[in-house]
Tab-separated table of C-alpha atoms and ligand atoms in Angstrom:
chain	number	residue	atom	x	y	z
A	60	MET	CA	80.452	88.310	-41.215
A	61	ILE	CA	77.567	88.136	-37.727
A	62	LYS	CA	80.470	89.649	-35.861
A	63	GLU	CA	80.759	92.747	-38.410
A	64	GLN	CA	76.978	93.608	-38.051
A	65	LEU	CA	76.331	93.348	-34.155
A	66	LYS	CA	79.566	95.019	-33.934
A	67	GLN	CA	78.028	97.835	-35.908
A	68	LYS	CA	74.951	98.267	-34.449
A	69	ILE	CA	76.756	98.188	-30.886
A	70	SER	CA	78.555	101.151	-32.092
A	71	ASP	CA	75.807	102.894	-32.919
A	72	LYS	CA	73.312	101.621	-29.745
A	73	THR	CA	70.576	100.492	-32.368
A	74	ALA	CA	71.832	96.905	-31.458
A	75	CYS	CA	68.197	95.535	-29.298
A	76	ILE	CA	69.737	94.329	-25.995
A	77	GLY	CA	67.105	91.624	-24.241
A	78	VAL	CA	67.359	90.314	-20.840
A	79	ILE	CA	65.786	87.164	-19.701
A	80	GLY	CA	64.923	87.179	-16.027
A	81	LEU	CA	64.122	90.865	-14.213
A	82	GLY	CA	66.019	90.125	-10.493
A	83	TYR	CA	69.289	91.519	-8.566
A	84	VAL	CA	71.104	90.945	-11.854
A	85	GLY	CA	68.985	91.115	-14.453
A	86	LEU	CA	66.420	94.421	-13.624
A	87	PRO	CA	70.151	96.992	-13.020
A	88	LEU	CA	71.391	95.376	-15.792
A	89	ILE	CA	68.528	95.668	-18.578
A	90	VAL	CA	67.981	99.526	-16.674
A	91	GLU	CA	71.928	100.827	-17.282
A	92	PHE	CA	71.918	99.699	-20.882
A	93	CYS	CA	68.620	101.291	-21.646
A	94	LEU	CA	70.271	104.707	-19.749
A	95	LYS	CA	73.356	104.569	-22.699
A	96	GLY	CA	70.687	104.472	-25.190
A	97	PHE	CA	70.030	101.094	-26.378
A	98	LYS	CA	66.450	99.709	-26.502
A	99	GLY	CA	65.660	96.807	-24.044
A	100	ILE	CA	63.253	94.014	-23.586
A	101	GLY	CA	62.869	92.331	-20.000
A	102	PHE	CA	61.749	89.023	-20.320
A	103	GLU	CA	60.032	87.461	-17.137
A	104	VAL	CA	57.729	84.587	-16.192
A	105	ASP	CA	56.832	86.691	-13.398
A	106	THR	CA	53.504	89.083	-14.440
A	107	LYS	CA	53.756	90.702	-11.508
A	108	LYS	CA	57.350	92.087	-12.171
A	109	ALA	CA	57.117	92.460	-15.761
A	110	ASP	CA	53.458	95.168	-15.088
A	111	ALA	CA	56.001	96.560	-11.933
A	112	ILE	CA	58.674	97.325	-14.301
A	113	ASN	CA	56.257	98.959	-16.920
A	114	LYS	CA	54.491	101.169	-14.925
A	115	GLY	CA	57.850	102.063	-13.317
A	116	ASP	CA	58.082	100.558	-10.146
A	117	SER	CA	61.222	99.327	-9.000
A	118	TYR	CA	61.325	96.089	-6.301
A	119	ILE	CA	65.303	95.867	-6.378
A	120	VAL	CA	66.789	98.330	-3.530
A	121	ASP	CA	69.938	99.723	-5.667
A	122	VAL	CA	67.409	100.573	-8.877
A	123	PRO	CA	65.738	103.584	-7.998
A	124	SER	CA	62.752	103.433	-9.543
A	125	GLU	CA	63.094	107.195	-11.549
A	126	ASN	CA	66.105	105.777	-13.491
A	127	VAL	CA	63.092	102.756	-14.936
A	128	GLN	CA	60.266	105.951	-15.300
A	129	LYS	CA	63.224	107.520	-16.899
A	130	CYS	CA	63.560	104.560	-19.335
A	131	LEU	CA	60.301	104.056	-19.946
A	132	ASP	CA	60.175	108.180	-21.253
A	133	SER	CA	62.345	107.433	-23.602
A	134	GLU	CA	60.947	104.643	-24.734
A	135	LYS	CA	63.596	102.923	-24.365
A	136	LEU	CA	62.764	100.019	-22.110
A	137	GLU	CA	60.038	97.537	-22.064
A	138	ALA	CA	59.375	94.395	-19.736
A	139	THR	CA	57.517	91.349	-21.108
A	140	THR	CA	56.087	87.904	-20.540
A	141	ASP	CA	56.079	87.227	-24.310
A	142	PHE	CA	58.510	85.385	-25.607
A	143	SER	CA	57.866	85.429	-29.093
A	144	LYS	CA	59.611	89.051	-28.519
A	145	LEU	CA	63.051	87.422	-28.217
A	146	SER	CA	63.357	87.777	-31.906
A	147	ASP	CA	63.283	91.113	-32.132
A	148	CYS	CA	66.722	91.370	-29.921
A	149	ASP	CA	70.252	91.277	-31.334
A	150	VAL	CA	71.198	90.510	-27.724
A	151	ILE	CA	69.554	88.161	-24.854
A	152	ILE	CA	71.515	87.994	-21.997
A	153	ILE	CA	70.050	85.240	-19.498
A	154	CYS	CA	69.737	86.104	-15.609
A	155	VAL	CA	67.763	83.574	-14.204
A	156	PRO	CA	68.034	81.555	-10.455
A	157	THR	CA	70.601	78.794	-10.693
A	158	PRO	CA	69.584	76.776	-7.415
A	159	LEU	CA	70.634	74.392	-5.714
A	160	ARG	CA	68.306	70.954	-5.624
A	161	LYS	CA	67.063	69.125	-2.058
A	162	THR	CA	70.239	66.926	-3.117
A	163	LYS	CA	72.399	69.996	-4.016
A	164	ASP	CA	73.087	69.278	-7.343
A	165	PRO	CA	72.743	72.028	-9.176
A	166	ASP	CA	69.131	73.045	-11.541
A	167	MET	CA	69.691	74.324	-14.213
A	168	SER	CA	66.101	74.019	-15.157
A	169	TYR	CA	65.728	77.894	-14.930
A	170	ILE	CA	68.650	77.955	-17.627
A	171	LEU	CA	66.988	75.230	-19.961
A	172	ALA	CA	63.963	76.893	-20.053
A	173	SER	CA	65.475	79.881	-21.204
A	174	GLY	CA	67.271	78.114	-24.130
A	175	ARG	CA	63.908	76.009	-25.155
A	176	GLU	CA	62.097	79.958	-25.336
A	177	ILE	CA	65.314	81.062	-27.791
A	178	GLN	CA	65.917	77.935	-29.398
A	179	LYS	CA	62.093	78.306	-30.106
A	180	TYR	CA	62.714	82.056	-31.219
A	181	MET	CA	65.702	82.793	-32.528
A	182	ARG	CA	66.897	84.604	-35.526
A	183	LYS	CA	70.463	84.430	-37.432
A	184	GLY	CA	72.431	86.830	-36.418
A	185	GLN	CA	71.764	87.281	-32.356
A	186	LEU	CA	74.618	86.935	-29.648
A	187	VAL	CA	73.996	85.050	-26.935
A	188	ILE	CA	75.188	85.697	-23.019
A	189	LEU	CA	74.654	83.393	-20.177
A	190	GLU	CA	75.045	85.769	-16.017
A	191	SER	CA	73.603	83.038	-14.210
A	192	THR	CA	76.164	81.825	-12.318
A	193	THR	CA	76.719	77.766	-13.130
A	194	TYR	CA	79.382	75.212	-13.917
A	195	PRO	CA	82.168	75.397	-15.992
A	196	GLY	CA	81.104	74.017	-19.368
A	197	THR	CA	77.441	74.445	-19.676
A	198	THR	CA	77.654	77.593	-22.367
A	199	ASP	CA	79.130	75.114	-24.482
A	200	GLU	CA	77.860	71.245	-22.866
A	201	VAL	CA	74.378	72.537	-22.266
A	202	LEU	CA	73.325	75.635	-24.458
A	203	GLN	CA	75.361	75.683	-27.725
A	204	PRO	CA	74.035	71.851	-28.864
A	205	MET	CA	70.294	73.593	-28.166
A	206	PHE	CA	71.176	75.973	-30.708
A	207	GLU	CA	72.856	74.600	-33.435
A	208	GLU	CA	69.854	71.908	-32.865
A	209	LYS	CA	68.399	74.255	-34.802
A	210	GLY	CA	70.744	73.990	-37.581
A	211	PHE	CA	72.467	76.994	-36.444
A	212	LYS	CA	76.128	77.643	-36.513
A	213	LEU	CA	78.590	78.995	-33.932
A	214	ASP	CA	80.309	81.965	-36.100
A	215	GLU	CA	78.191	82.003	-38.879
A	216	ASP	CA	74.271	82.412	-37.471
A	217	PHE	CA	74.845	82.985	-33.181
A	218	LEU	CA	77.590	84.652	-31.014
A	219	LEU	CA	77.281	82.732	-27.201
A	220	ALA	CA	79.331	84.001	-24.019
A	221	PHE	CA	79.175	83.441	-20.583
A	222	SER	CA	80.446	86.776	-18.333
A	223	PRO	CA	79.424	86.348	-14.570
A	224	GLU	CA	77.546	88.702	-12.732
A	225	ARG	CA	79.705	90.474	-10.189
A	226	VAL	CA	76.625	92.527	-8.709
A	227	ASP	CA	76.716	93.261	-4.861
A	228	PRO	CA	72.808	94.348	-3.542
A	229	GLY	CA	73.135	96.663	-0.662
A	230	ASN	CA	76.917	98.369	-1.622
A	231	PRO	CA	76.298	101.933	-2.991
A	232	GLN	CA	80.342	102.016	-3.595
A	233	PHE	CA	80.276	99.702	-6.651
A	234	LEU	CA	77.564	99.575	-8.565
A	235	THR	CA	77.639	97.953	-12.596
A	236	HIS	CA	79.777	100.439	-14.152
A	237	ASN	CA	82.956	100.216	-11.906
A	238	ILE	CA	82.677	96.165	-11.522
A	239	THR	CA	85.306	94.747	-14.168
A	240	LYS	CA	82.587	92.863	-16.179
A	241	VAL	CA	85.448	89.265	-17.108
A	242	VAL	CA	83.806	87.899	-20.828
A	243	GLY	CA	84.457	84.475	-22.009
A	244	GLY	CA	83.039	83.277	-25.955
A	245	VAL	CA	82.668	80.478	-27.435
A	246	GLY	CA	85.118	80.988	-29.646
A	247	LYS	CA	87.548	84.632	-30.336
A	248	ASP	CA	84.076	86.701	-31.890
A	249	SER	CA	81.617	86.111	-29.407
A	250	THR	CA	84.057	87.184	-26.938
A	251	GLU	CA	85.303	90.344	-28.710
A	252	VAL	CA	80.983	91.189	-29.457
A	253	ALA	CA	80.384	90.976	-26.027
A	254	THR	CA	83.701	92.931	-24.653
A	255	GLU	CA	82.368	95.574	-27.069
A	256	LEU	CA	79.125	95.737	-25.548
A	257	TYR	CA	79.850	95.238	-22.386
A	258	ALA	CA	82.092	98.476	-22.366
A	259	ASN	CA	79.145	100.451	-23.125
A	260	ILE	CA	78.154	100.244	-19.051
A	261	VAL	CA	81.117	98.834	-17.439
A	262	ASN	CA	84.570	100.944	-17.590
A	263	THR	CA	86.521	97.719	-17.661
A	264	VAL	CA	86.052	94.881	-19.058
A	265	HIS	CA	88.697	91.873	-18.560
A	266	PRO	CA	87.948	88.961	-21.675
A	267	VAL	CA	89.356	85.614	-20.915
A	268	SER	CA	90.074	82.845	-23.621
A	269	SER	CA	86.887	80.644	-23.257
A	270	ALA	CA	83.060	80.746	-21.251
A	271	ARG	CA	85.039	78.015	-19.552
A	272	VAL	CA	87.598	80.101	-17.761
A	273	ALA	CA	84.457	82.514	-16.848
A	274	GLU	CA	82.666	80.442	-15.500
A	275	ALA	CA	85.456	79.099	-13.676
A	276	CYS	CA	86.352	82.506	-12.511
A	277	LYS	CA	83.362	83.343	-11.324
A	278	LEU	CA	83.198	80.121	-8.897
A	279	TRP	CA	86.750	80.509	-7.720
A	280	GLU	CA	85.638	84.234	-6.802
A	281	ASN	CA	82.197	82.961	-4.624
A	282	THR	CA	84.014	79.865	-3.118
A	283	PHE	CA	86.977	81.657	-1.997
A	284	ARG	CA	84.651	84.201	0.038
A	285	ALA	CA	82.366	80.915	1.428
A	286	ILE	CA	85.987	79.653	2.412
A	287	ASN	CA	87.316	82.479	4.276
A	288	ILE	CA	84.403	82.951	5.576
A	289	GLY	CA	84.176	79.603	7.052
A	290	MET	CA	87.653	80.118	8.655
A	291	ALA	CA	86.629	83.082	10.073
A	292	ASN	CA	84.108	81.325	11.681
A	293	GLU	CA	86.321	78.995	13.263
A	294	MET	CA	88.786	81.748	14.327
A	295	ALA	CA	85.297	83.259	15.696
A	296	LYS	CA	85.016	79.974	17.776
A	297	VAL	CA	88.794	80.019	18.784
A	298	CYS	CA	88.841	83.213	20.068
A	299	ASN	CA	85.695	82.711	21.975
A	300	ALA	CA	87.084	79.155	23.770
A	301	LEU	CA	90.569	81.279	24.690
A	302	ASN	CA	88.473	83.848	26.010
A	303	ILE	CA	89.881	86.861	23.390
A	304	ASP	CA	88.071	89.408	21.590
A	305	THR	CA	87.355	88.119	17.594
A	306	TRP	CA	86.880	91.700	15.938
A	307	GLU	CA	89.747	92.857	17.736
A	308	VAL	CA	92.454	90.580	16.377
A	309	VAL	CA	90.721	90.318	12.789
A	310	ARG	CA	91.231	94.175	12.907
A	311	ALA	CA	94.629	94.498	13.871
A	312	ALA	CA	95.487	91.525	11.528
A	313	ALA	CA	94.104	93.359	9.018
A	314	THR	CA	96.473	95.831	9.398
A	315	LYS	CA	98.663	94.046	7.631
A	316	PRO	CA	99.405	95.611	4.221
A	317	PHE	CA	100.201	92.731	2.349
A	318	GLY	CA	98.852	88.819	2.132
A	319	PHE	CA	95.687	89.343	4.286
A	320	MET	CA	92.268	90.278	3.495
A	321	PRO	CA	89.393	90.414	6.325
A	322	PHE	CA	86.735	88.411	6.266
A	323	TYR	CA	84.253	88.272	9.503
A	324	PRO	CA	82.433	85.954	11.243
A	325	GLY	CA	78.589	85.469	12.002
A	326	PRO	CA	75.340	83.425	12.483
A	327	GLY	CA	76.375	81.692	8.781
A	328	ILE	CA	76.228	82.832	5.590
A	329	GLY	CA	73.166	83.765	2.853
A	330	GLY	CA	72.460	84.663	-0.176
A	331	HIS	CA	72.176	83.445	-3.541
A	332	CYS	CA	75.762	83.143	-3.802
A	333	ILE	CA	77.751	82.434	-1.642
A	334	PRO	CA	76.318	79.294	0.462
A	335	LEU	CA	75.116	77.632	-3.384
A	336	ASP	CA	77.786	78.391	-5.886
A	337	PRO	CA	80.780	75.956	-4.782
A	338	HIS	CA	78.000	73.409	-4.905
A	339	TYR	CA	78.519	73.770	-8.489
A	340	LEU	CA	82.371	73.670	-8.599
A	341	SER	CA	82.540	70.689	-6.238
A	342	TRP	CA	79.237	68.792	-8.147
A	343	LYS	CA	81.435	68.963	-11.756
A	344	ALA	CA	84.403	68.235	-9.833
A	345	ARG	CA	82.857	65.202	-8.746
A	346	GLN	CA	81.809	64.437	-12.410
A	347	HIS	CA	85.876	64.176	-13.148
A	348	GLY	CA	86.480	61.717	-9.924
A	349	PHE	CA	88.146	65.506	-7.800
A	350	ASP	CA	86.905	65.722	-4.124
A	351	SER	CA	86.728	69.145	-3.339
A	352	GLN	CA	87.611	69.328	-0.005
A	353	PHE	CA	88.179	72.601	1.521
A	354	ILE	CA	84.203	73.023	0.262
A	355	THR	CA	82.887	70.430	1.949
A	356	LEU	CA	84.813	71.526	5.429
A	357	ALA	CA	83.775	75.427	4.633
A	358	GLU	CA	79.899	74.266	4.498
A	359	GLN	CA	80.501	72.020	7.338
A	360	ILE	CA	81.735	75.456	9.614
A	361	ASN	CA	79.326	77.412	7.628
A	362	SER	CA	76.162	75.840	8.326
A	363	GLY	CA	77.240	74.910	11.552
A	364	MET	CA	76.861	77.912	12.775
A	365	PRO	CA	72.727	78.793	13.654
A	366	LYS	CA	73.971	76.057	16.433
A	367	TYR	CA	76.577	77.513	17.570
A	368	VAL	CA	74.475	81.019	18.239
A	369	ALA	CA	71.411	79.336	19.351
A	370	GLY	CA	73.642	77.469	21.549
A	371	LEU	CA	75.345	80.820	23.206
A	372	VAL	CA	71.839	82.620	23.158
A	373	ARG	CA	70.925	79.361	25.553
A	374	ASP	CA	74.273	79.662	27.658
A	375	ALA	CA	73.195	83.572	27.644
A	376	LEU	CA	70.002	82.855	29.056
A	377	ASN	CA	71.196	80.631	31.009
A	378	ASP	CA	73.891	82.888	33.049
A	379	GLN	CA	70.145	84.684	33.676
A	380	GLN	CA	68.761	81.025	35.391
A	381	LYS	CA	66.119	80.915	31.976
A	382	SER	CA	65.282	78.437	29.853
A	383	VAL	CA	65.326	78.693	25.988
A	384	LYS	CA	62.415	76.628	26.342
A	385	GLY	CA	59.219	79.930	27.449
A	386	SER	CA	61.703	82.525	26.860
A	387	LYS	CA	61.014	85.796	24.290
A	388	ILE	CA	63.709	85.869	21.499
A	389	LEU	CA	63.529	89.223	19.831
A	390	ILE	CA	66.095	88.583	16.709
A	391	LEU	CA	67.600	92.156	14.949
A	392	GLY	CA	67.573	91.529	11.412
A	393	VAL	CA	66.837	88.880	8.763
A	394	ALA	CA	67.921	89.467	5.529
A	395	TYR	CA	70.647	87.692	4.824
A	396	LYS	CA	72.946	90.897	4.924
A	397	LYS	CA	72.945	94.721	6.027
A	398	ASP	CA	70.570	97.154	4.598
A	399	ILE	CA	68.825	94.670	2.243
A	400	ASP	CA	65.803	92.468	1.659
A	401	ASP	CA	66.863	89.446	0.801
A	402	MET	CA	65.739	86.780	2.615
A	403	ARG	CA	67.485	84.057	0.475
A	404	GLU	CA	69.293	81.327	2.652
A	405	SER	CA	69.342	83.788	5.124
A	406	PRO	CA	70.984	82.110	8.508
A	407	ALA	CA	68.598	84.090	10.619
A	408	LEU	CA	65.659	81.243	9.232
A	409	SER	CA	68.203	78.986	11.108
A	410	VAL	CA	68.382	80.121	13.995
A	411	ILE	CA	65.111	81.560	14.675
A	412	ASP	CA	63.932	77.886	13.318
A	413	LEU	CA	66.584	75.912	16.079
A	414	LEU	CA	65.766	78.267	19.427
A	415	ARG	CA	61.753	78.216	18.285
A	416	SER	CA	62.773	74.023	17.727
A	417	ARG	CA	63.422	74.549	22.106
A	418	GLY	CA	60.494	76.208	22.990
A	419	ALA	CA	61.340	79.852	22.365
A	420	ASN	CA	58.725	82.246	21.662
A	421	VAL	CA	60.705	84.359	19.255
A	422	VAL	CA	59.767	87.647	17.549
A	423	TYR	CA	62.031	89.843	14.823
A	424	HIS	CA	62.125	93.519	14.021
A	425	ASP	CA	63.928	93.991	10.451
A	426	ALA	CA	62.483	96.940	9.107
A	427	PHE	CA	63.163	95.714	5.598
A	428	VAL	CA	61.246	92.133	5.923
A	429	PRO	CA	57.229	92.621	6.249
A	430	GLU	CA	57.495	88.737	6.904
A	431	VAL	CA	59.401	85.857	7.250
A	432	THR	CA	58.113	82.217	5.336
A	433	PHE	CA	59.731	78.364	6.395
A	434	ASP	CA	60.233	76.435	3.743
A	435	HIS	CA	58.245	73.069	5.896
A	436	ALA	CA	60.521	70.212	4.056
A	437	TYR	CA	63.719	72.192	5.947
A	438	THR	CA	62.567	73.263	9.436
A	439	ILE	CA	62.349	71.982	12.726
A	440	GLY	CA	60.084	74.292	14.846
A	441	ASP	CA	57.052	74.812	14.387
A	442	GLY	CA	57.469	76.468	10.922
A	443	GLU	CA	54.952	79.539	11.519
A	444	PRO	CA	55.465	82.358	9.765
A	445	LEU	CA	56.898	85.894	11.678
A	446	TYR	CA	55.853	89.202	11.150
A	447	ASN	CA	58.385	92.440	11.090
A	448	GLN	CA	57.442	94.101	15.284
A	449	GLU	CA	58.061	97.539	15.849
A	450	PHE	CA	60.531	99.029	16.878
A	451	THR	CA	59.612	100.317	20.329
A	452	ASP	CA	61.303	100.299	24.097
A	453	GLU	CA	58.293	97.660	24.899
A	454	LEU	CA	59.657	94.988	22.774
A	455	ILE	CA	63.436	95.721	23.315
A	456	SER	CA	62.565	95.237	27.570
A	457	SER	CA	60.161	92.535	27.113
A	458	SER	CA	62.560	90.150	25.757
A	459	ASP	CA	65.115	87.975	27.865
A	460	CYS	CA	66.934	87.912	24.622
A	461	VAL	CA	67.919	89.884	22.282
A	462	VAL	CA	69.689	87.890	19.321
A	463	ILE	CA	71.755	90.971	16.422
A	464	CYS	CA	71.762	88.953	13.048
A	465	THR	CA	72.330	91.278	10.677
A	466	GLU	CA	73.160	94.395	10.997
A	467	HIS	CA	70.718	97.358	9.507
A	468	SER	CA	71.828	100.795	9.383
A	469	ASP	CA	69.085	102.288	11.135
A	470	VAL	CA	68.803	100.245	14.680
A	471	ASP	CA	69.605	102.275	17.279
A	472	TYR	CA	71.887	100.106	19.059
A	473	LYS	CA	72.103	102.668	21.973
A	474	ARG	CA	68.229	102.081	22.817
A	475	VAL	CA	69.224	98.289	22.625
A	476	CYS	CA	72.175	98.690	25.163
A	477	GLU	CA	69.431	100.173	27.525
A	478	LEU	CA	67.410	98.597	27.494
A	479	ALA	CA	67.330	94.532	26.907
A	480	SER	CA	68.829	93.186	28.847
A	481	VAL	CA	70.638	90.054	27.997
A	482	ILE	CA	72.146	90.737	24.012
A	483	VAL	CA	73.909	87.807	21.526
A	484	ASP	CA	76.412	89.772	18.772
A	485	THR	CA	76.703	87.626	15.748
A	486	ARG	CA	77.656	91.031	14.310
A	487	ASN	CA	79.623	93.329	16.190
A	488	ALA	CA	76.996	96.006	15.677
A	489	LEU	CA	77.433	97.211	19.258
A	490	LYS	CA	80.771	99.148	19.688
A	491	GLU	CA	82.960	99.742	22.040
A	492	ASP	CA	81.354	102.628	23.189
A	493	LEU	CA	77.933	101.185	23.717
A	494	ARG	CA	79.218	98.227	25.675
A	495	GLU	CA	80.912	99.961	27.735
A	496	GLU	CA	77.880	102.593	28.565
A	497	SER	CA	75.550	99.399	28.427
A	498	LYS	CA	73.886	97.682	30.907
A	499	ALA	CA	73.359	94.466	29.359
A	500	LYS	CA	74.830	91.395	29.298
A	501	ILE	CA	76.241	91.260	26.252
A	502	VAL	CA	77.668	88.207	24.582
A	503	ARG	CA	79.410	88.091	21.240
A	504	LEU	CA	80.593	85.774	18.431
B	76	LIG	N1	71.528	88.482	-6.319
B	76	LIG	C1	73.281	88.590	-6.430
B	76	LIG	O1	73.922	89.404	-5.377
B	76	LIG	C2	73.868	87.702	-7.492
B	76	LIG	C3	75.606	87.865	-7.950
B	76	LIG	C4	75.874	87.753	-8.513
B	76	LIG	C5	75.695	86.573	-10.082
B	76	LIG	N2	74.230	86.781	-9.122
B	76	LIG	C6	73.358	85.027	-9.991
B	76	LIG	O2	72.741	85.932	-10.949
B	76	LIG	C7	71.936	84.587	-11.488
B	76	LIG	C8	70.333	85.577	-11.285
B	76	LIG	O3	70.187	85.867	-10.085
B	76	LIG	P1	68.932	86.739	-8.883
B	76	LIG	O4	70.154	87.080	-7.760
B	76	LIG	O5	69.214	88.281	-10.008
B	76	LIG	O6	68.105	85.896	-9.087
B	76	LIG	P2	66.410	86.604	-9.284
B	76	LIG	O7	65.754	85.539	-8.440
B	76	LIG	O8	66.377	88.005	-7.918
B	76	LIG	O9	66.016	86.746	-10.457
B	76	LIG	C9	65.580	85.710	-11.163
B	76	LIG	C10	64.645	86.592	-12.164
B	76	LIG	O10	64.220	85.298	-12.685
B	76	LIG	C11	62.837	84.771	-13.546
B	76	LIG	N3	62.639	83.965	-13.792
B	76	LIG	C12	62.971	82.707	-13.927
B	76	LIG	N4	62.915	82.148	-14.228
B	76	LIG	C13	62.548	82.436	-15.640
B	76	LIG	C14	62.287	82.063	-17.132
B	76	LIG	N5	62.288	81.078	-17.476
B	76	LIG	N6	62.230	83.030	-17.794
B	76	LIG	C15	62.293	84.313	-17.401
B	76	LIG	N7	62.689	84.602	-16.465
B	76	LIG	C16	62.576	84.092	-15.363
B	76	LIG	C17	62.188	85.248	-11.758
B	76	LIG	O11	61.234	84.994	-11.793
B	76	LIG	C18	63.010	86.078	-11.453
B	76	LIG	O12	62.975	87.398	-11.213
B	76	LIG	C19	71.946	83.346	-10.654
B	76	LIG	O13	72.408	82.510	-11.330
B	76	LIG	C20	72.783	83.650	-9.335
B	76	LIG	O14	73.704	83.004	-9.030
B	76	LIG	C21	73.101	87.049	-7.870
C-alpha cells in the first residue's frame, strides 16, 4: 500500500522531496530533483545557508546559482530551518556530516540529530533515505528503531533505505546524473521505491539486497582509494630513494590496459571522505573482533606524507645553505584537491603547521581559499590564521622555497619556474617542458 502510493507520487512527480543538510552532497541533490520537476524542501541548521539558497545564491562550486534561481522561480525549491515541515515531505533524504571524534571513532551525532527531528515530525507514508557515509548497520540498527519507537511499522507505515553519495566535487565530467547510484533498502519495498525515485535524476540505479550492502559498498570504494593512494605514496618514497622519476613510472604503468589503475602520490589525503571513511569500517570491524590492518597501514603512510614533504623542503633549503628557520616559504594551493575550495582535512594544513613549528615564515596563494584557520587542539606551530596572498612576481621571487601542495588550473606555473629559486612539487604540476626551461631548483615527490 505505502509502496504503491509512493510509487504513484514519484511517477507523477507530486512527491515532495526533503533533504536534510544542504552541503556538498545535499545541495546538488535537491537542486537536481527540483530541476526534474519535484518540489524540494531543504532543511538546514545553518541559517546563513538556508537564507543564501532562498536568495538564489549557491555556495557550492558544482551548483551554479542560475540553477538554484531556476528552482526558486518555478517555486519548486525552499530552504528552511523549520523541521516541522518534514511532515510535508513524502521522501526525506539525510545528507549530514559524518566526521570522526578525536579518538577516530565515528561521530554519529549529526545522523542522530536528524533521526530525532524526523522521529518528531514523521507521518505515515514516508520514505527515509540515509546518504551520509557511515558504517554498515547504521540504517537498520540506529534509524529503524528510532522510527519504530514512534509506533510505526516498516513497510506498513514507512520505508527506509541507504544510498551512498559518490559526488566528486570539482569533477565536471561526472555529475549527479551520470554517476550510477547504489540503493539498498531495509526490505524489498524500500529498495524498489528508492530505486524508482533515483531513476528520475540518474541514468543508472544499481539496487542491492540490503542497506548494509549499500553502506559497505561506499566504505569499500573509499577504503580502496585510501589504500591505493597509500601505496602510491610509498612507491613515491621508494622511487625517490632509488632516484627514479615516480611520475614517469606511474605514467608508464598506466599504459597497461588491464589489471592496473593509476593512483598518484601527494602531500597526504584530504577531504571529508577518504581520510575518514575507512575508520568507520575499521571501527565496526573491531566491534566484531576483526583488526583491518590494510586500513591502519594506509593511514600511517598517508598521514606521514606532510612530514615527508616538510623533509623535502628542509633538504632543498639545506642545498641552498639555508635553514627552514627564518626562511620564507610560499605554499601554492591549500585546498585538499584541484580547483575546489574545500579545506577539510587538507594536508596543506599539516605541511604549513610543520614548517611553522620549525620556524619558517609561511605564506600561501590559493584563489579558492581566502583564509586558512588552524585547530589549536592539533597544531604544533603558532596556529595563527593565514590569508591568501596575491599571486605577484614579488611574492614568488621573495620566497626562499615554493611548495606546490595543490595543483589549481588558474596558476601560471611557467611564471613560478621563471621566478622561484627552489620549488618542491608534490603534485607533478610542473610538466617536463617547464622543468627543462626552469632556472629554479626543482624537487619532486
Ligand atoms: N563532500 C563529498 O565529496 C562527499 C562525497 C560522498 C559522500 N559524502 C558524505 O555525505 C555526507 C555529507 O557530506 P557533505 O560533504 O555534504 O557535508 P557538508 O558539511 O558540506 O554539508 C552538511 C550540511 O549539513 C548541515 N547540517 C549539520 N547538521 C544538521 C542537522 N542536524 N540538520 C540539518 N542540517 C545539518 C550543515 O550545516 C551542512 O550544511 C557525509 O556523510 C559525507 O561523508 C560526501
